[in-house]
Coordinates of C-alpha atoms and ligand atoms in Angstrom, one line a residue:
X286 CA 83.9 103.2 121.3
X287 CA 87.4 104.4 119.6
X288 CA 87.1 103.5 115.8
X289 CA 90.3 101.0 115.6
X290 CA 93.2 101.7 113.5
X291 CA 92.9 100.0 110.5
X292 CA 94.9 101.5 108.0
X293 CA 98.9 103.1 107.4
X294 CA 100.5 105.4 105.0
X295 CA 103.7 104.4 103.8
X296 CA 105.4 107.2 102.5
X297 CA 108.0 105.6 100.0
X298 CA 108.3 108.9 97.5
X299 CA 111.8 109.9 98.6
X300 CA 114.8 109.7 96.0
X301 CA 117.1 108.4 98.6
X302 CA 119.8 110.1 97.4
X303 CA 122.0 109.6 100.0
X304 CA 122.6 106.0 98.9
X305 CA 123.6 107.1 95.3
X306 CA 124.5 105.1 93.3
X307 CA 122.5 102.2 94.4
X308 CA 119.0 103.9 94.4
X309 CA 119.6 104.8 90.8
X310 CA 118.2 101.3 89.6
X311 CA 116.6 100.0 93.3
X312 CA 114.4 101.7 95.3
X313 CA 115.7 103.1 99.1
X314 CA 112.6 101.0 100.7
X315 CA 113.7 97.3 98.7
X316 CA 117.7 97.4 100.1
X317 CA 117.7 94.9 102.6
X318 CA 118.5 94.9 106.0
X319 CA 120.2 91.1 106.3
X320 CA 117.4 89.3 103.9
X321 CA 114.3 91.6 104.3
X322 CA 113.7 94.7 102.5
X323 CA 113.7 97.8 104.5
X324 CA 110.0 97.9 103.7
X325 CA 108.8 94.2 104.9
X326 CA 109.7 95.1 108.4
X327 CA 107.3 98.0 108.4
X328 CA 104.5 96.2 106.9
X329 CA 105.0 93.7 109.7
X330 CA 105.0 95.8 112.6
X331 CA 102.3 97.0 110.6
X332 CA 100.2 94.0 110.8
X333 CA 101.1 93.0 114.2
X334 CA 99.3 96.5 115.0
X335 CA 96.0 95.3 113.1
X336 CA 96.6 97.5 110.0
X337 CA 94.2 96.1 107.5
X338 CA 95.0 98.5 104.9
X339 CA 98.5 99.2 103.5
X340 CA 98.5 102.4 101.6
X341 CA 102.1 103.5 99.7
X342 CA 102.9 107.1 98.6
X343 CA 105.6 106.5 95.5
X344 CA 106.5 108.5 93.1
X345 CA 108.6 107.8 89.4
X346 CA 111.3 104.7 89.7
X347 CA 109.4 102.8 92.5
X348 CA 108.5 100.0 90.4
X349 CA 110.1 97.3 91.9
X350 CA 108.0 98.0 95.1
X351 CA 105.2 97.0 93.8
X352 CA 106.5 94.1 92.1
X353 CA 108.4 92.7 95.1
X354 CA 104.4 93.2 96.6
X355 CA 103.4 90.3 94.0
X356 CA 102.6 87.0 93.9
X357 CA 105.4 85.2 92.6
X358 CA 103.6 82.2 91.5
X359 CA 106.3 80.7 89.5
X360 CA 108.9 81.1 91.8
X361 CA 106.8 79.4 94.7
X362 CA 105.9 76.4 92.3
X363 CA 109.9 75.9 91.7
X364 CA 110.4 75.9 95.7
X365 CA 107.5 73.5 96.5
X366 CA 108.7 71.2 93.3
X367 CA 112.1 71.3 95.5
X368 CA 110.5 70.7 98.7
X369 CA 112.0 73.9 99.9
X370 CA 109.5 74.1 102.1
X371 CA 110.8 76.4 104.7
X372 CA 111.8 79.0 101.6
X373 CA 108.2 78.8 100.2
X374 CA 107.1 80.0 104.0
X375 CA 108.9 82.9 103.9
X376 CA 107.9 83.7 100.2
X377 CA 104.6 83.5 101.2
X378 CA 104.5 85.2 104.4
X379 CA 105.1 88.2 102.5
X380 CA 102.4 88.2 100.4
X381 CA 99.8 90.9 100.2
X382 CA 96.3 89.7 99.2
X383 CA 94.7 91.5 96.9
X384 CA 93.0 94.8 97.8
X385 CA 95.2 95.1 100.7
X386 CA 97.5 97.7 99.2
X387 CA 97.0 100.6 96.9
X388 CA 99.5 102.9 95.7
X389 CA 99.0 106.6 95.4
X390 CA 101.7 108.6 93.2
X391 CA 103.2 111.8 94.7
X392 CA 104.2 113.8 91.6
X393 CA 105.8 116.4 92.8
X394 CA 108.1 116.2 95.9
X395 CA 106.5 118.8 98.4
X396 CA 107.2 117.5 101.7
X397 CA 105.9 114.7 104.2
X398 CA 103.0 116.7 105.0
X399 CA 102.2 116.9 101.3
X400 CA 103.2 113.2 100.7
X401 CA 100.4 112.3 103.4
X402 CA 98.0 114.7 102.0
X403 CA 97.9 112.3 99.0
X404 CA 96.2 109.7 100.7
X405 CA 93.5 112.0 101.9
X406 CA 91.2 110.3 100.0
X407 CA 91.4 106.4 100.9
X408 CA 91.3 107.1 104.3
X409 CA 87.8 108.3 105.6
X410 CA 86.5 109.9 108.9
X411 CA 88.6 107.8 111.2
X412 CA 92.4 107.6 112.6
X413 CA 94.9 105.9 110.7
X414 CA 98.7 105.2 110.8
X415 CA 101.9 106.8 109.2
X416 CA 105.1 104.7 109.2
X417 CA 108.5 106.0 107.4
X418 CA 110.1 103.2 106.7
X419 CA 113.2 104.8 107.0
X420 CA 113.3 104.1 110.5
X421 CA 113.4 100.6 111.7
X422 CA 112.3 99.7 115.2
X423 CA 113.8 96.6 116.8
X424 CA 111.7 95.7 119.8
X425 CA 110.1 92.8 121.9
X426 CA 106.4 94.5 121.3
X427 CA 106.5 96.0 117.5
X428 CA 106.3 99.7 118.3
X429 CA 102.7 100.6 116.7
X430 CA 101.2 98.1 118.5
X431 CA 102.9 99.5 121.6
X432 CA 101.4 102.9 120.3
X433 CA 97.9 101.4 119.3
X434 CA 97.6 99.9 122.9
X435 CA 98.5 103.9 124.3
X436 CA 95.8 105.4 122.2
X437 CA 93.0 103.1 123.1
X438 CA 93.4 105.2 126.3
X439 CA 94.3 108.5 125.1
X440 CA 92.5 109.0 121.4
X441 CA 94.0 112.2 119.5
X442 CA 96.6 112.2 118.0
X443 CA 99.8 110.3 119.0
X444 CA 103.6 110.5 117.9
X445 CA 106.4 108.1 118.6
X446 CA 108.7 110.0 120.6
X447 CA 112.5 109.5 121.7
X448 CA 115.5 111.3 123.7
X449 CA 117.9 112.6 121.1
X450 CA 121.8 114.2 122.2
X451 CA 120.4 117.9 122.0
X452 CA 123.0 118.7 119.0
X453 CA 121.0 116.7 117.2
X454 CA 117.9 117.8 117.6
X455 CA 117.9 119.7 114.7
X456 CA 117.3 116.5 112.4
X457 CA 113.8 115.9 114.0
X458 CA 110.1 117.3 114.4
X459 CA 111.1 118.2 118.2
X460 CA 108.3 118.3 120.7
X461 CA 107.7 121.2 123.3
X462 CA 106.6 119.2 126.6
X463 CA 103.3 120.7 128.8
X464 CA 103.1 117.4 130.6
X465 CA 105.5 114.1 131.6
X466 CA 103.8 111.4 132.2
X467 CA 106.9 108.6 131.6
X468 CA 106.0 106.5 128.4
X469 CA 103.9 109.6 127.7
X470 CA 103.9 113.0 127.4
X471 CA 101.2 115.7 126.7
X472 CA 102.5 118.2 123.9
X473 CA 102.1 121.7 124.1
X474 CA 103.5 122.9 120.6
X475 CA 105.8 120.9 117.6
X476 CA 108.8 122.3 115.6
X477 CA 110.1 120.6 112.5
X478 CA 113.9 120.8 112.9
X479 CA 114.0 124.1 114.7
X480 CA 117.5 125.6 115.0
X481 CA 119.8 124.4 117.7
X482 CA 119.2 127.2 119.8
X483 CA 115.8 127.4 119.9
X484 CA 114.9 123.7 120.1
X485 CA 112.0 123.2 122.8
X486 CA 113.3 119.7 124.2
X487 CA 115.7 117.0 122.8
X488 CA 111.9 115.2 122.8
X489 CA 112.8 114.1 119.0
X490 CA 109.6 112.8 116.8
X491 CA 110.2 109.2 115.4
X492 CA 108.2 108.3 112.4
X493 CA 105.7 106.5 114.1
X494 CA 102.3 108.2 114.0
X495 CA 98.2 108.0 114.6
X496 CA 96.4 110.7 113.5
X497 CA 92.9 112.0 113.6
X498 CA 91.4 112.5 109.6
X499 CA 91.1 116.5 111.0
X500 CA 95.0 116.5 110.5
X501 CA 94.2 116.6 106.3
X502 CA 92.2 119.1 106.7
X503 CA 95.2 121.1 108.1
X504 CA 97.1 120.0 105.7
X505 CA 94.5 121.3 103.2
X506 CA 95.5 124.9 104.3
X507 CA 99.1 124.6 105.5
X508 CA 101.6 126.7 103.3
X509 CA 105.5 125.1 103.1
X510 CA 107.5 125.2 106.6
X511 CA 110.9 124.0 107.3
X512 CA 113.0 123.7 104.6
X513 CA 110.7 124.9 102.2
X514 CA 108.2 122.1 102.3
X515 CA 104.7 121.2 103.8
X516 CA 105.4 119.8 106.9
X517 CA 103.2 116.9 108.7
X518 CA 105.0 118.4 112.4
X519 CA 102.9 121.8 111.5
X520 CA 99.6 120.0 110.5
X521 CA 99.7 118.3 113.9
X522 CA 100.8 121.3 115.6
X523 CA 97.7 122.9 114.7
X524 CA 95.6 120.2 116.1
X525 CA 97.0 121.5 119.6
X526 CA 96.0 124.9 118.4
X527 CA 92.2 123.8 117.8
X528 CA 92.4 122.1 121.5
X529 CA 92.9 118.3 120.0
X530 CA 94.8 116.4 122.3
X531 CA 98.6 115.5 120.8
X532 CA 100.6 112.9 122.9
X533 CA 104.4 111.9 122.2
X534 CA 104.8 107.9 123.3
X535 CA 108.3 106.9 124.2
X536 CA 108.2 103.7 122.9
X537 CA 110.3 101.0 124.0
X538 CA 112.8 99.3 121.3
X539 CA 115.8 100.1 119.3
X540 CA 115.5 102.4 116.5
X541 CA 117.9 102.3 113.8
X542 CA 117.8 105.6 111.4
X543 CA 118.3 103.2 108.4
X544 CA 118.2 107.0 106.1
X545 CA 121.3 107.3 106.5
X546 CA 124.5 105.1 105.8
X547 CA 126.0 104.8 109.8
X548 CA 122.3 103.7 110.6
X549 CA 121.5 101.1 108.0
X550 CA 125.3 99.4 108.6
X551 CA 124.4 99.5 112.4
X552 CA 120.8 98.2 112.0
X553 CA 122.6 95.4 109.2
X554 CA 125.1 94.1 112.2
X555 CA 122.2 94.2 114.9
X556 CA 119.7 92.3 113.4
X557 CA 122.8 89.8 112.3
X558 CA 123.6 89.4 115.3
X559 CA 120.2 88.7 116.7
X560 CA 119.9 85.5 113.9
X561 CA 120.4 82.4 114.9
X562 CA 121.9 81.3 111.9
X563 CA 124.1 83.7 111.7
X564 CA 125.4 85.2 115.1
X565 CA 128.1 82.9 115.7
X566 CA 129.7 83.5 112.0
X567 CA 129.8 87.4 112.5
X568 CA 130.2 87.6 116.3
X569 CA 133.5 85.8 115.5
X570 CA 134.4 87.9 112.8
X571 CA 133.6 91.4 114.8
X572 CA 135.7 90.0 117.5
X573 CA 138.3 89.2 115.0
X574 CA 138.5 92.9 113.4
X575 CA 137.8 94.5 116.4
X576 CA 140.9 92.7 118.2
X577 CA 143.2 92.9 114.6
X578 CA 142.8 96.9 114.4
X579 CA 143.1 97.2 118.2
X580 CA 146.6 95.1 117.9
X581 CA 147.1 98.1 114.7
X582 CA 147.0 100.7 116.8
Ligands
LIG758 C1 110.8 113.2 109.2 C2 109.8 114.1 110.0 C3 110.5 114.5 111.3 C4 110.8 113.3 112.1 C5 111.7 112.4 111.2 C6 111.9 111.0 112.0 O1 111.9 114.0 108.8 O2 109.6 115.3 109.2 O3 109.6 115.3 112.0 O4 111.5 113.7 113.3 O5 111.1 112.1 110.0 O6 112.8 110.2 111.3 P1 113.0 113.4 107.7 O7 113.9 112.5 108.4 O8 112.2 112.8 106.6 O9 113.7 114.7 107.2

């Protein structure tokens, strides 16, 4: 029998400095998407996968992660003195019982693959998850579930994987395809953001990943790679190298690169517009600027 997939790393060290000047006081992971934090819908795709163990890599400033991972006892005694009953089911729906989480501090920012690495030691001889919160999957079936359903069958070591316009390609871990097999594809070889030119597919890595515990011992030994830093694309890559089966899953959902500003807008209007309570509002009001700087033109 597969050992289940039990626990996730939650890389969260990142400075976010692309969404100066609001990450100077709040964290990239707690800026919400509608009236979640980026963060809560990774923990629940998370938990619809059967992650048991939620394990964040921070580093200096991420403070108000962990305290939006508290109880707020206070706060839900005002709501059920209210009778705000449907506000205290969403408080608590969020909570993390205790033990469930732990927080591991990166100190020095060296890379994914380094960021990873410093969980090596809560996770044991068995596979576990990495999620970057940083991109958000919209879909019917959360996507890790989608991805833990693929490796029951395959084992190894398994990457969420999706078409990206080949100019962009450059952004992403990119994979080098030995076989197709539709949802999923056998990997030959991995390159973290090669140049244009010498990209092996537009197969682009989405951070979605289960990996074998061999990959920290790669990462043990693996010197910095693309853009100076240790790379989790070349600790995987090497598990090819040993003969370890690596698998790319084209998962099916919407991903929204919430990293960057165009993303997290587009992913802000999407899952808007997929509220009840509030599509009407802003499907009028798209309508309405869409038609006013159309009349502009
Ligand atoms: C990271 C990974 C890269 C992957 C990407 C997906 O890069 O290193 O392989 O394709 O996430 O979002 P980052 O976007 O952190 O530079």
């Amino acid at each position: 029998m597969r050992k289940k997939v039990t626990k996730a790393i939650f890389p969260v060290a990142g400075m976010g400095t692309r969404f100066l000047p609001a990450t100077k006081s709040v964290p990239k992971e707690i800026m919400t998407l509608v009236d979640r934090p980026l963060v809560q819908y990774a923990i629940d795709e998370a938990r619809a996968a059967g992650i048991k163990e939620f394990i964040f890599v921070t580093s200096r400033g991420k403070g108000a992660l962990e305290d939006y991972f508290d109880h707020a006892p206070q706060l839900e005694q005002e709501l059920r003195k209210k009778g705000k009953d449907e506000l205290l089911d969403i408080l608590k729906s969020t909570n993390m019982d205790s033990g469930e989480i732990a927080y591991i501090r990166q100190h020095r920012a060296l890379g994914l693959g380094h960021a990873v690495w410093c969980a090596r030691r809560l996770i044991h001889n068995e596979p576990f998850a990495v999620m970057l919160p940083d991109d958000v999957i919209a879909a019917e079936k959360p996507c890790l579930q989608q991805m833990v359903e693929a490796y029951e069958e395959t084992g190894g070591n398994m990457v969420a994987a999706m078409e990206v316009p080949a100019e962009k390609a450059s952004s992403y871990g990119v994979l080098d395809v030995e076989e197709d097999m539709g949802s999923m594809v056998k990997v030959r070889g991995m390159v973290e953001k090669p140049p244009a030119d010498e990209a092996p597919s537009n197969l682009a890595v989405i951070g979605r990943y289960i990996l074998s515990p061999d990959v920290f011992r790669h990462l043990n030994k693996i010197k910095s790679g693309a853009g100076g830093e240790i790379q989790l694309t070349d600790a995987i890559a090497r598990e090819i190298t040993e003969g370890n089966g690596v698998y790319g899953y084209r998962f099916r959902g919407q991903r929204f690169d919430c990293g960057s500003k165009s993303g997290f807008l587009q992913a802000t209007v999407a899952f808007g517009l997929s509220r009840d309570d509030l599509k009407d509002d802003l499907e009028g009001y798209l309508h309405e600027i869409m038609s006013a700087r159309k009349a502009a033109e």
